[in-house]
Short mmCIF file of C-alpha atoms in Angstrom, two decimals:
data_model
loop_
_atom_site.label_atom_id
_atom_site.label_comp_id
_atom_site.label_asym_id
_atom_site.label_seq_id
_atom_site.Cartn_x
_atom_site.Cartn_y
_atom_site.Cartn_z
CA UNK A 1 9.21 -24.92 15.96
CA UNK A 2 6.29 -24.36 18.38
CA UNK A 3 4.26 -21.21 18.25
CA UNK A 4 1.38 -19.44 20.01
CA UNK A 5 -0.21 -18.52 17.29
CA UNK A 6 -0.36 -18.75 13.61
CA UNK A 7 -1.73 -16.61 10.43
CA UNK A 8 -2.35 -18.06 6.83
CA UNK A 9 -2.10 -15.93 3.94
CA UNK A 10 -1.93 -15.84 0.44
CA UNK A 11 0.36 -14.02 -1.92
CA UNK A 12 -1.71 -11.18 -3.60
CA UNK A 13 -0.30 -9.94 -6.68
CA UNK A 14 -0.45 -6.31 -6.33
CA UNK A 15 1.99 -7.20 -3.59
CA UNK A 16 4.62 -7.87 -5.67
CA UNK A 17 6.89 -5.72 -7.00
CA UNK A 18 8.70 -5.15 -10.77
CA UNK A 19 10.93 -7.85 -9.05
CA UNK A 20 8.56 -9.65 -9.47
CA UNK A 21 8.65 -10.28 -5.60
CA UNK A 22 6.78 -9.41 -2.28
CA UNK A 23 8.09 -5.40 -1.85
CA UNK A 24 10.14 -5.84 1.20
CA UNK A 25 7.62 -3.20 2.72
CA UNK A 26 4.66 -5.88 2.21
CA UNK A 27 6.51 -7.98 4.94
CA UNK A 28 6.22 -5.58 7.62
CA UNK A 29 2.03 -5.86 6.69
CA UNK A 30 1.98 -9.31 6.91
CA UNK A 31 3.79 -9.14 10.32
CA UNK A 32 1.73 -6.06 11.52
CA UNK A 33 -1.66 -8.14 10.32
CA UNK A 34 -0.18 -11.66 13.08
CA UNK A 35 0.37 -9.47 15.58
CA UNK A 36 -3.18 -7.78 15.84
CA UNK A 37 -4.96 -11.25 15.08
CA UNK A 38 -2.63 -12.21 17.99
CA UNK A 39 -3.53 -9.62 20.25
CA UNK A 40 -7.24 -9.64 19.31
CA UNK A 41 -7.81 -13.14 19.84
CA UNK A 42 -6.26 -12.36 23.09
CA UNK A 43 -9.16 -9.84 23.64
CA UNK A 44 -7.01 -6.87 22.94
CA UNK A 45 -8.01 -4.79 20.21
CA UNK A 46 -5.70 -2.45 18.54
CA UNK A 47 -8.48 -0.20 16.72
CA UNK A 48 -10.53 0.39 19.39
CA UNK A 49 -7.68 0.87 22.22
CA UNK A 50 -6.54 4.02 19.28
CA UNK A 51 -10.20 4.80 20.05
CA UNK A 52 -9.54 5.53 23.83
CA UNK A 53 -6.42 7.47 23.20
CA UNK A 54 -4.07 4.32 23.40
CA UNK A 55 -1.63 3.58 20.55
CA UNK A 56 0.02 0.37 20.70
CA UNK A 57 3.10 1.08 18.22
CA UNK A 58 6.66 -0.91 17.54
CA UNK A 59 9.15 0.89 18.81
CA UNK A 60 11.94 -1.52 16.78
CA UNK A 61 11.90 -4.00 14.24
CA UNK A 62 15.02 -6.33 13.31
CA UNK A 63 14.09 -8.41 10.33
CA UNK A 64 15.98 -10.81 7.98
CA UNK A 65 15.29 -11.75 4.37
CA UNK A 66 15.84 -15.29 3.92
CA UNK A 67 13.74 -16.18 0.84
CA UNK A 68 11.16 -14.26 -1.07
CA UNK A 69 7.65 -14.75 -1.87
CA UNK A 70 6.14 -14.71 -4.97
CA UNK A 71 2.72 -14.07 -6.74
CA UNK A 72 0.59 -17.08 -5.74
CA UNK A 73 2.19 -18.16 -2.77
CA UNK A 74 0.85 -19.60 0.30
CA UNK A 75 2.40 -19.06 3.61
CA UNK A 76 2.21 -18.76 7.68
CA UNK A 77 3.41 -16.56 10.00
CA UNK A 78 4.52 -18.36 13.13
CA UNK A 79 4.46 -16.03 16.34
CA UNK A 80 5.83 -15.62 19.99
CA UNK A 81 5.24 -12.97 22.71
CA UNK A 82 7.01 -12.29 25.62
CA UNK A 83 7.47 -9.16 28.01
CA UNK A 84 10.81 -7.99 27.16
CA UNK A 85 10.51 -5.67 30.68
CA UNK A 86 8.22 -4.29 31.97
CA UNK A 87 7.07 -1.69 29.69
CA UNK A 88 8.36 -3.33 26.48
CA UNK A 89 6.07 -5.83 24.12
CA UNK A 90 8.50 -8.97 22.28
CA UNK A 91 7.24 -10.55 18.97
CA UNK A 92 9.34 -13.20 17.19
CA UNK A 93 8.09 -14.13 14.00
CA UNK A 94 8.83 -16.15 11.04
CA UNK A 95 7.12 -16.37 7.68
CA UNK A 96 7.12 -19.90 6.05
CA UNK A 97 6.15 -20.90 2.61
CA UNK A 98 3.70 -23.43 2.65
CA UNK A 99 5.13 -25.33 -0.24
CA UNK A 100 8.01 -26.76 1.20
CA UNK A 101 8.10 -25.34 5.10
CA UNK A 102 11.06 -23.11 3.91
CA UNK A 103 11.93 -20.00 6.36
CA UNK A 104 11.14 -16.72 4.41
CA UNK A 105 11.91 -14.06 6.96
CA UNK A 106 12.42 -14.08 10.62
CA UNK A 107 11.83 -11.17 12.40
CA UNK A 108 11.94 -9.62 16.10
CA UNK A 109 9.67 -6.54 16.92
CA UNK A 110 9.80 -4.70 19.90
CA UNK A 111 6.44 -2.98 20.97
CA UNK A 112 5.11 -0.38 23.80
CA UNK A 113 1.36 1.78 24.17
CA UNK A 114 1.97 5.53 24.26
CA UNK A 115 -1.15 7.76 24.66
CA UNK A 116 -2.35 10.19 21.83
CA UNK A 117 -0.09 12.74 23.58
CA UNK A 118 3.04 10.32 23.36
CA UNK A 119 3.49 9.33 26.86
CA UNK A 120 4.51 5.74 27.81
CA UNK A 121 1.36 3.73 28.86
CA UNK A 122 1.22 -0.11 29.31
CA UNK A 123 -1.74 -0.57 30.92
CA UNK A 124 -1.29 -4.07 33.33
CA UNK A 125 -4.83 -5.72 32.20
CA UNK A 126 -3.05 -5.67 29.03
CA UNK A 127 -0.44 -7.09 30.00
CA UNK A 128 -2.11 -10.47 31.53
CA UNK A 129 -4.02 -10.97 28.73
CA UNK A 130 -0.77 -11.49 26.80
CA UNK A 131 1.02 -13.45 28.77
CA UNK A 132 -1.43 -15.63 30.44
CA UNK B 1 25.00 15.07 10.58
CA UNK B 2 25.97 14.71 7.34
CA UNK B 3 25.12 12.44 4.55
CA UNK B 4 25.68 11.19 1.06
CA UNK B 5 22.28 11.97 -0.18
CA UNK B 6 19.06 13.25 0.76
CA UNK B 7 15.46 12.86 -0.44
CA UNK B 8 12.50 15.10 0.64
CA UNK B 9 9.13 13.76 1.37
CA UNK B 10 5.83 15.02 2.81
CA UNK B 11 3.20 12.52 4.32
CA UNK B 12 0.04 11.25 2.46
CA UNK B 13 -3.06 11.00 4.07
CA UNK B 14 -3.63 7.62 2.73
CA UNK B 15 -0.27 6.50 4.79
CA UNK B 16 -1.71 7.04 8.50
CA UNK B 17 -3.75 4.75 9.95
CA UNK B 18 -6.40 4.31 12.38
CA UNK B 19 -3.93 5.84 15.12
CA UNK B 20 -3.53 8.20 12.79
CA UNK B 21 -0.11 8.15 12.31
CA UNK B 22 2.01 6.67 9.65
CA UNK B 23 1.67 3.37 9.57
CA UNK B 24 4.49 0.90 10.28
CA UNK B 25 5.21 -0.21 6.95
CA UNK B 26 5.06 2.86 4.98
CA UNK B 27 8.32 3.80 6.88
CA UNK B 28 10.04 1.01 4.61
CA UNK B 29 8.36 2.64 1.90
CA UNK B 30 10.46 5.58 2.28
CA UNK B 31 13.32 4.12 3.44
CA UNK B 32 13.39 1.73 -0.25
CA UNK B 33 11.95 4.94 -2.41
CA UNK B 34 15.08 7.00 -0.37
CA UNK B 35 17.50 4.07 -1.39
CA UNK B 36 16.64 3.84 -5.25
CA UNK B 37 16.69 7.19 -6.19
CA UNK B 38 20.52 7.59 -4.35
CA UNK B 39 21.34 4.45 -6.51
CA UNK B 40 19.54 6.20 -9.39
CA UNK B 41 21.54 9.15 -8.99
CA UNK B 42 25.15 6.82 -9.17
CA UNK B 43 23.50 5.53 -12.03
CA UNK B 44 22.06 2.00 -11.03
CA UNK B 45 19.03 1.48 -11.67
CA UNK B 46 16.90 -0.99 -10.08
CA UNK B 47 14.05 -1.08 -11.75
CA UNK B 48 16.46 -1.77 -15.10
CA UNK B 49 18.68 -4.43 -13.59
CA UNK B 50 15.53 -6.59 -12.74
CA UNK B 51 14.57 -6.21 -16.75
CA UNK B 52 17.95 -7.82 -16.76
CA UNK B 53 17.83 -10.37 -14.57
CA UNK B 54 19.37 -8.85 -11.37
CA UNK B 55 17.70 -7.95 -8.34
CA UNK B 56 18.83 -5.84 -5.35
CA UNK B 57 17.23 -7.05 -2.49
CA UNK B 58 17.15 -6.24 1.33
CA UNK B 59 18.71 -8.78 3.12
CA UNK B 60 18.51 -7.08 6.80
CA UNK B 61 16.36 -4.53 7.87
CA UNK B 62 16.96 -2.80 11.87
CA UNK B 63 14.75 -0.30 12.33
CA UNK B 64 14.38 1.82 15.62
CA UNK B 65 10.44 3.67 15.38
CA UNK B 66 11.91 7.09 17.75
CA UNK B 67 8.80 9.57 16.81
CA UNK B 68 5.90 9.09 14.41
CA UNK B 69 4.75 11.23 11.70
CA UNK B 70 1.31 12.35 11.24
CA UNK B 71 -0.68 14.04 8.31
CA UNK B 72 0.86 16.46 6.24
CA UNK B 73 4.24 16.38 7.94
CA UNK B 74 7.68 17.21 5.80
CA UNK B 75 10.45 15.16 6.55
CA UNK B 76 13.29 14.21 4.85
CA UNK B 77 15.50 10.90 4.58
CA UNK B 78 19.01 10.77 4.63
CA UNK B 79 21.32 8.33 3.45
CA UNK B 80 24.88 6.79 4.22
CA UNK B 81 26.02 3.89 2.15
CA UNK B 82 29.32 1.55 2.35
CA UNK B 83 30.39 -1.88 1.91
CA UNK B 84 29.45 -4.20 4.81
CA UNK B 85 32.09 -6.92 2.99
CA UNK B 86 32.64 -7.85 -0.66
CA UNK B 87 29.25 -9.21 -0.85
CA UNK B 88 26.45 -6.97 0.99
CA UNK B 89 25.72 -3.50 0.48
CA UNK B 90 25.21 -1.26 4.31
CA UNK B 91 22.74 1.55 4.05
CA UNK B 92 22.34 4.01 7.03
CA UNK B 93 19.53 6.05 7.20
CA UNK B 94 17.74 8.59 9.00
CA UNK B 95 14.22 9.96 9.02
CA UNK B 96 14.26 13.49 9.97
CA UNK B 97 10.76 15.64 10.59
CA UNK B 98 11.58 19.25 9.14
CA UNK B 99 9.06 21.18 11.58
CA UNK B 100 11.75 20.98 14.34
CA UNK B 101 14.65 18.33 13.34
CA UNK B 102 13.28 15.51 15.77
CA UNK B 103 14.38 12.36 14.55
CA UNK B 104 11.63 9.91 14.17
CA UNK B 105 13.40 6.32 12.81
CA UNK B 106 17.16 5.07 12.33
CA UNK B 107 17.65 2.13 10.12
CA UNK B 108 20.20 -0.12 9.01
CA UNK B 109 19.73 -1.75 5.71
CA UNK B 110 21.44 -4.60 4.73
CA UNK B 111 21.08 -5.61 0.86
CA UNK B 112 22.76 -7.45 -1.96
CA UNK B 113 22.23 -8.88 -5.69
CA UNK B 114 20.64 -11.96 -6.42
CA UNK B 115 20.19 -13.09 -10.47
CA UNK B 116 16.50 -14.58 -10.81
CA UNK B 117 17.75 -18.16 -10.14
CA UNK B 118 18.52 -16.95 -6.52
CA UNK B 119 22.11 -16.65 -6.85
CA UNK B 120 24.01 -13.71 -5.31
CA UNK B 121 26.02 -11.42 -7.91
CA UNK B 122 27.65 -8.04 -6.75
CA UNK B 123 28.73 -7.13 -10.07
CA UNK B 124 32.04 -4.72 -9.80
CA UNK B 125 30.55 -1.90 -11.44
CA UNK B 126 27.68 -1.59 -9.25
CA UNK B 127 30.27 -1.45 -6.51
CA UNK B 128 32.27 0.96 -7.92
CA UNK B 129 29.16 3.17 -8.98
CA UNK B 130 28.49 3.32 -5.38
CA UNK B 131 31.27 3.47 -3.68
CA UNK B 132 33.15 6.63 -6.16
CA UNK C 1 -6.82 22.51 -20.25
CA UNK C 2 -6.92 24.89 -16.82
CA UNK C 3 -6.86 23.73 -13.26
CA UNK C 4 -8.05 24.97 -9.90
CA UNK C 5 -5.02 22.94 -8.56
CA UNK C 6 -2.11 20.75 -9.43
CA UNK C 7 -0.07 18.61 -7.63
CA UNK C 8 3.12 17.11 -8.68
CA UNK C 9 4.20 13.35 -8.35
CA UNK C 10 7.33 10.97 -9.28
CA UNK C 11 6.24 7.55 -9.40
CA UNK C 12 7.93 5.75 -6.50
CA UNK C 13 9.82 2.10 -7.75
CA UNK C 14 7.14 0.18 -4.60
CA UNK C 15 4.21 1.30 -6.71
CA UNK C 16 4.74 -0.63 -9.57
CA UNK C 17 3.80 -4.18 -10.17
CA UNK C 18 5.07 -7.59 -11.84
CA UNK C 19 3.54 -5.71 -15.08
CA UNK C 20 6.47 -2.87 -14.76
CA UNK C 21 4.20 -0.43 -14.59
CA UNK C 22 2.17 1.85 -11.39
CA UNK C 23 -0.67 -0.36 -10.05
CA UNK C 24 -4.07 0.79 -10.91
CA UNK C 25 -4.99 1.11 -7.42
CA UNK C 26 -1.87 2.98 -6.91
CA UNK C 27 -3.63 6.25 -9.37
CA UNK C 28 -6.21 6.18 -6.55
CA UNK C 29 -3.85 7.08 -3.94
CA UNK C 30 -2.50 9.92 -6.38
CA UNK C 31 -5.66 10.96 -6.95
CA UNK C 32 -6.69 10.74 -3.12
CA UNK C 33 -3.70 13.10 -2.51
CA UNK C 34 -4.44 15.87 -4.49
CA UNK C 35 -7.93 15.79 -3.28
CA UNK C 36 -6.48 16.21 0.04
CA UNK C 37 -4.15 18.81 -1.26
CA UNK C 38 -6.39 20.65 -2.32
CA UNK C 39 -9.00 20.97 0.02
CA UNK C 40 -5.99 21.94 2.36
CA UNK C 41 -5.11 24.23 0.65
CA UNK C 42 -8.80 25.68 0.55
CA UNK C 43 -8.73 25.31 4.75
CA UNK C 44 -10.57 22.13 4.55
CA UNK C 45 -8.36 19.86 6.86
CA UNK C 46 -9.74 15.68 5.68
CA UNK C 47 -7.77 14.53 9.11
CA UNK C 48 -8.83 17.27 11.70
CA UNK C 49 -12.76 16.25 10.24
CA UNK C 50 -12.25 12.92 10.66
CA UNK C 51 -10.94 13.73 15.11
CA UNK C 52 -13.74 15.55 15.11
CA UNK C 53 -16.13 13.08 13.92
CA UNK C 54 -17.12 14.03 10.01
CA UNK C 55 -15.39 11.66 7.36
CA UNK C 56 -15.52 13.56 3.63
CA UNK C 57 -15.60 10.23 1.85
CA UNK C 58 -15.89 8.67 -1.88
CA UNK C 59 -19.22 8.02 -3.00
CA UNK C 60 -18.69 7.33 -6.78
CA UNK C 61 -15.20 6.89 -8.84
CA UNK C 62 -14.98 6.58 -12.40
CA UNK C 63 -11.49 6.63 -13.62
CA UNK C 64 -10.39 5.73 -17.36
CA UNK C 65 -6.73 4.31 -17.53
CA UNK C 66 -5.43 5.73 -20.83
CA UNK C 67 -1.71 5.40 -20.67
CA UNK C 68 0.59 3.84 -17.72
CA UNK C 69 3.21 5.53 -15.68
CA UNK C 70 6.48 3.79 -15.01
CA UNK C 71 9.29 3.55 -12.91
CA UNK C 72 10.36 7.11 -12.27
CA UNK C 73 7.76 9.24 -14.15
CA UNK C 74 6.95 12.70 -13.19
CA UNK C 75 3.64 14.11 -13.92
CA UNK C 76 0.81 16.04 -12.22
CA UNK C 77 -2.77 15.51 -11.06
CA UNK C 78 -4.72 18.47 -12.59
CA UNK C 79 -8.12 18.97 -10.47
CA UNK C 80 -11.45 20.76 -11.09
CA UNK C 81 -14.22 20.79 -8.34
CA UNK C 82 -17.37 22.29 -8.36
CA UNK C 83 -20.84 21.30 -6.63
CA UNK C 84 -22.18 17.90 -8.37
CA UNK C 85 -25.90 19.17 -6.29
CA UNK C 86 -26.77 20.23 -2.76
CA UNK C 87 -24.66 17.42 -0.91
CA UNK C 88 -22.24 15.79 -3.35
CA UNK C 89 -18.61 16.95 -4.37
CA UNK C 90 -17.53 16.59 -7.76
CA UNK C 91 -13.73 16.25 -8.54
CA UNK C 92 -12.42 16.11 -12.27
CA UNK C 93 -8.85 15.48 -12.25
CA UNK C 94 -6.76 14.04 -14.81
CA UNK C 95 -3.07 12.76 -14.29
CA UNK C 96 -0.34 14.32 -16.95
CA UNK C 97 2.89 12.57 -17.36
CA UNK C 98 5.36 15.50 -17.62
CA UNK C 99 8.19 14.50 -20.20
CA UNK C 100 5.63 14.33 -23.24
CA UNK C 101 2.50 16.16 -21.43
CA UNK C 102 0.25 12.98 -22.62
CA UNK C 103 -3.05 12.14 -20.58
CA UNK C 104 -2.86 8.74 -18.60
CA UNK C 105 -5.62 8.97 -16.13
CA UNK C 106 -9.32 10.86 -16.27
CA UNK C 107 -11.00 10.73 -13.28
CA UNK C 108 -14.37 11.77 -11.95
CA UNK C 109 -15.13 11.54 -8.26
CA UNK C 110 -17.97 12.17 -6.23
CA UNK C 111 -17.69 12.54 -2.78
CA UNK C 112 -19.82 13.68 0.48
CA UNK C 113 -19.57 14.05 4.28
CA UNK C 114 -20.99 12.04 6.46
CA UNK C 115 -20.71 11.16 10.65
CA UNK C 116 -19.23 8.85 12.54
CA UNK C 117 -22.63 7.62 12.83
CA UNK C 118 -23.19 7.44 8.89
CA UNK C 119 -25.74 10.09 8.84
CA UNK C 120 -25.13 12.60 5.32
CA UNK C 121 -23.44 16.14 6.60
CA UNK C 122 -21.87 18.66 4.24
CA UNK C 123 -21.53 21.89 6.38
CA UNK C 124 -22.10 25.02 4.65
CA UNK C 125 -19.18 26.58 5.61
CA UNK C 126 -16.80 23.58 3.70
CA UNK C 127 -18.60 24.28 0.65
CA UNK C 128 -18.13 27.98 0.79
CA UNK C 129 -14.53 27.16 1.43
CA UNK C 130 -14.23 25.19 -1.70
CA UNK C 131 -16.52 27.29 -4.33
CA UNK C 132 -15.15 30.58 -3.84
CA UNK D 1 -27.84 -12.89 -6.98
CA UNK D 2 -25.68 -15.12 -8.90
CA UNK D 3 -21.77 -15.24 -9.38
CA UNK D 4 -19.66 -16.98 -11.21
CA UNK D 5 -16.22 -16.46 -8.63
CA UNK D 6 -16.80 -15.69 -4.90
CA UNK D 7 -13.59 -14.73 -2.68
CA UNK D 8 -13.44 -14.12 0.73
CA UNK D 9 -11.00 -11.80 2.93
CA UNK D 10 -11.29 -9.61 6.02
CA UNK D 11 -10.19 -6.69 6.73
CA UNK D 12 -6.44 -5.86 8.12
CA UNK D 13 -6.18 -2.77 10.37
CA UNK D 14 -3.11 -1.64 8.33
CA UNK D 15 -6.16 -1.36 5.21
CA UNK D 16 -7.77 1.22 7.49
CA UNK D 17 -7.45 5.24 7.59
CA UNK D 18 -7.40 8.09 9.91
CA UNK D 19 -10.85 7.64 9.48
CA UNK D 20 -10.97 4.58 10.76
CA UNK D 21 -12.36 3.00 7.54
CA UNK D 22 -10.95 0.77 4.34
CA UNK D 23 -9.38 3.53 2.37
CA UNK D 24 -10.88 3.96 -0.76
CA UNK D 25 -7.89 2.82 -2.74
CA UNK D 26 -7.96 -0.35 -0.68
CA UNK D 27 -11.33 -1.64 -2.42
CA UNK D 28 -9.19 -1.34 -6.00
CA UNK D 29 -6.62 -4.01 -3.98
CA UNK D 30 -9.78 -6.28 -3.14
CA UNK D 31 -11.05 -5.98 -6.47
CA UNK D 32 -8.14 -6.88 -8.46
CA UNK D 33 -7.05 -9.84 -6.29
CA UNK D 34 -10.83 -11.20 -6.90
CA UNK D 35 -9.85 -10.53 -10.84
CA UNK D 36 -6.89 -12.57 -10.76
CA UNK D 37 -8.27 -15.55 -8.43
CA UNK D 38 -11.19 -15.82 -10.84
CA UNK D 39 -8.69 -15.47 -13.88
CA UNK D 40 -6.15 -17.88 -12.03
CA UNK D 41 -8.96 -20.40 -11.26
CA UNK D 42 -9.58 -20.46 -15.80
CA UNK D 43 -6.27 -21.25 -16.05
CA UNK D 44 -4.69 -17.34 -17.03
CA UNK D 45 -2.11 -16.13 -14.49
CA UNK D 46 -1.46 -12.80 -15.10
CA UNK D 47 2.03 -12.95 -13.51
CA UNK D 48 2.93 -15.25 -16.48
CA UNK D 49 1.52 -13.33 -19.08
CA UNK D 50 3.04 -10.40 -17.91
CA UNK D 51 6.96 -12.58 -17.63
CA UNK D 52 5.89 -13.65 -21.43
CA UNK D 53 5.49 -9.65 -22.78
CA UNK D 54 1.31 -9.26 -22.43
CA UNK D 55 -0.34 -6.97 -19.75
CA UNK D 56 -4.02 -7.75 -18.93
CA UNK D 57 -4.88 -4.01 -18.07
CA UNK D 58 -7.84 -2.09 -16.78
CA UNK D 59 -8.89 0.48 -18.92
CA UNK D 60 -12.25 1.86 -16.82
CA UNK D 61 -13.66 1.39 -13.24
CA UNK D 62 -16.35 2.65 -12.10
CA UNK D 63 -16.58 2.02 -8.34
CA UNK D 64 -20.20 2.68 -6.59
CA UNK D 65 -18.80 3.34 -2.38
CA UNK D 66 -22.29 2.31 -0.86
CA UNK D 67 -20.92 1.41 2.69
CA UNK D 68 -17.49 1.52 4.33
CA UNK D 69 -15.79 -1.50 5.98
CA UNK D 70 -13.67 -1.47 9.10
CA UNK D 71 -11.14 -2.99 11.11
CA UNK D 72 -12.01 -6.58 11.48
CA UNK D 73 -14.88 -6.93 8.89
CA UNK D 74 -15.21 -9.85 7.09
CA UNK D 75 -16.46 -9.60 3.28
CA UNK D 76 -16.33 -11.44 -0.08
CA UNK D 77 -15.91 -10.36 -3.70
CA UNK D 78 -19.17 -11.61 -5.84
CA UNK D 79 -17.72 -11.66 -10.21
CA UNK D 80 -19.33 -11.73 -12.88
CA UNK D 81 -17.68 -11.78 -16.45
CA UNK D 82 -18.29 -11.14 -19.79
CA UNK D 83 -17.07 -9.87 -23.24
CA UNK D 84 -17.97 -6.07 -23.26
CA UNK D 85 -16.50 -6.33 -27.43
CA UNK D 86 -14.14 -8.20 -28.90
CA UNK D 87 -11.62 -6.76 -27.61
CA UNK D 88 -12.28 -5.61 -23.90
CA UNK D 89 -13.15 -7.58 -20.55
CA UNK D 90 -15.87 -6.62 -18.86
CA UNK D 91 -16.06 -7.90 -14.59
CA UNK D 92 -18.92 -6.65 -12.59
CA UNK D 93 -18.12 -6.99 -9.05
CA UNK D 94 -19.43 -6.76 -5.57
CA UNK D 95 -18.55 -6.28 -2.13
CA UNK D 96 -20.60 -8.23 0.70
CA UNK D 97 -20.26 -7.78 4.41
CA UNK D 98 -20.46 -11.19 5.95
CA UNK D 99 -22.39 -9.97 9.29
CA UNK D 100 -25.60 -8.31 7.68
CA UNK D 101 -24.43 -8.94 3.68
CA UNK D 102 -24.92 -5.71 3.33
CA UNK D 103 -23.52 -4.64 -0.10
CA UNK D 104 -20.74 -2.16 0.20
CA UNK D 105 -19.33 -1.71 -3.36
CA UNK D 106 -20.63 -2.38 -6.74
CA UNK D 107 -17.96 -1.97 -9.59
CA UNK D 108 -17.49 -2.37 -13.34
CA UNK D 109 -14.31 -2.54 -14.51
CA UNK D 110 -13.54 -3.23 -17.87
CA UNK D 111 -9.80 -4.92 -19.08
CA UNK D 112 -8.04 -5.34 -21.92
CA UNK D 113 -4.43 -6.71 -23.13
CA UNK D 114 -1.38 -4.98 -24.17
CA UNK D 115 1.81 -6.14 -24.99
CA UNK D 116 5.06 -4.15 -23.29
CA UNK D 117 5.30 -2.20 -26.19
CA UNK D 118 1.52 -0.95 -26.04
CA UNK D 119 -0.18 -2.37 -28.88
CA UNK D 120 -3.36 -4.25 -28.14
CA UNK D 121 -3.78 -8.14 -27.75
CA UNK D 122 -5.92 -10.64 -26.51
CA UNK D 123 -5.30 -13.71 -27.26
CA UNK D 124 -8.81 -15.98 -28.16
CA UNK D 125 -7.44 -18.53 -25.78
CA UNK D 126 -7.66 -16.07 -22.69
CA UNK D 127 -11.27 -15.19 -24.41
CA UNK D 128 -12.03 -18.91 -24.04
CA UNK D 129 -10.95 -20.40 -21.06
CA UNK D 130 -12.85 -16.89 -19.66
CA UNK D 131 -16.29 -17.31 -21.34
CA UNK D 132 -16.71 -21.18 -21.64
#
């Protein structure tokens, strides 16, 4: 599968959990961490839009559990972006284990900027940087 | 509405982030911490079951983000549990802020039981704990 | 022993590790929370500081790990403060696990306020909040 | 100055606080994942150990918070270990900033081992592959 963009990690063990597993929680990091090397290599920055007043937030996330990592492991997330609408940020992602290319989770989050006093703001620079 | 079980909370400031707001992932936090203590109260214990060998895992996650929580807010997570099929376990649940009753997520949670060796077991009992 | 504050806990199954047991970074958070709780409670808001441009922050933690919690422990953080000097906050707090009242956690932490900028700031008004 | 283990990470916004800066607790994370690279890279995994019945534990930390980090920093762990006694660990460890390395933590935490049912062990196979 072809992706724009791709994040390495490592397992860390205070990750895992008395399953001896990645907390299912941990996941969510991992996929919040792609997205905002994403967006920032795409000269949007996250931190410093909250700065201004803008938060960029999920407004859903749908994500399956395929295979679990544990302690030690190496693995990518793969990632797409889309608009999908006009106000409405898509991110599919998968997590692979290095090891043997295996699909650990795939995952589709929906996204959207709301200003500190919650209204709806997608600003359009933002929106060309994205999808350019 | 009404649900099977109910579990109080109150945000940590060590769970916002820079948009100073819960972060993301600490929603799942909740949502799993919610989870184990209504299987705690049927009397399964996950924690004990992965001493044993068996380990409940999410296997879906669909989470809508409606409202965030901020710094020192109460809210409270309730719970709805059935049988999706014979196989995987279906958790509704609902994040409620107390200051005013706002909604802030919905989730469904998939899960089921996997034995260390990665193959799924639902033992009966677990079913029946739940289900009673 | 007697304490200017106490806040109670139950360990939460996400905080414990492939050991079985709460992560030691995971008595930090604890620890951060009662700080918080307390200086709430004392009309010292960490958060609304922070908006306004002053972070309170840790300048010196020294934290001796006597027993561990587990899966489902209650207990309390018991917390002294006084003035360590002029500009530096001194927190003694020690974490009780309630079903047998023994010690697992002694903590000393020094903390201070400083700007956005990084300049040293502890307004007099905080510290007659807190020593009254 | 000298150490025996370097690792290098950078900082994930989802590490970061309301005020805008790695949460204290965070640093512990860093700190223990340096640990267990430098203690996987001798040939202990502490995952194992802990499968097998034996918890390498920290018993004391004292952490020195010299300078924060922030969204986007990049930084690496410096080690140094030793025997303390017989019987305890000793790691000295420091936080560099990449940009300026400018040192941001200092720490000594000390470890020990402890079987599940809390009695004290450390193996002199852990104490040489550590020291030699």
């Amino acid at each position: 599968m072809q992706y724009m963009f791709i994040e390495n990690f490592k397992v860390r063990d205070y990750e895992c959990d008395m399953q001896r597993i990645v907390n299912n929680a941990v996941y969510q990091n991992y996929l919040e961490h792609a997205r905002h090397e994403f967006l920032c290599q795409r000269g949007v920055d996250v931190g410093a839009l909250a700065k201004e007043g803008l938060n960029l937030v999920v407004i859903r996330a749908e994500v399956d559990y395929k295979r679990s990592l544990t302690s030690g492991d190496e693995f990518y997330v793969g990632l797409n972006f889309s608009m999908q609408d006009r106000v409405r940020f898509r991110f599919e992602q998968t997590i692979h284990r290095k090891s043997d290319d295996v699909i650990c989770i795939t995952a589709v989050v929906l996204g959207t900027g709301v200003t500190t006093k919650g209204r709806p703001k997608v600003p359009k620079e933002i929106v060309e940087k994205l999808t350019s």
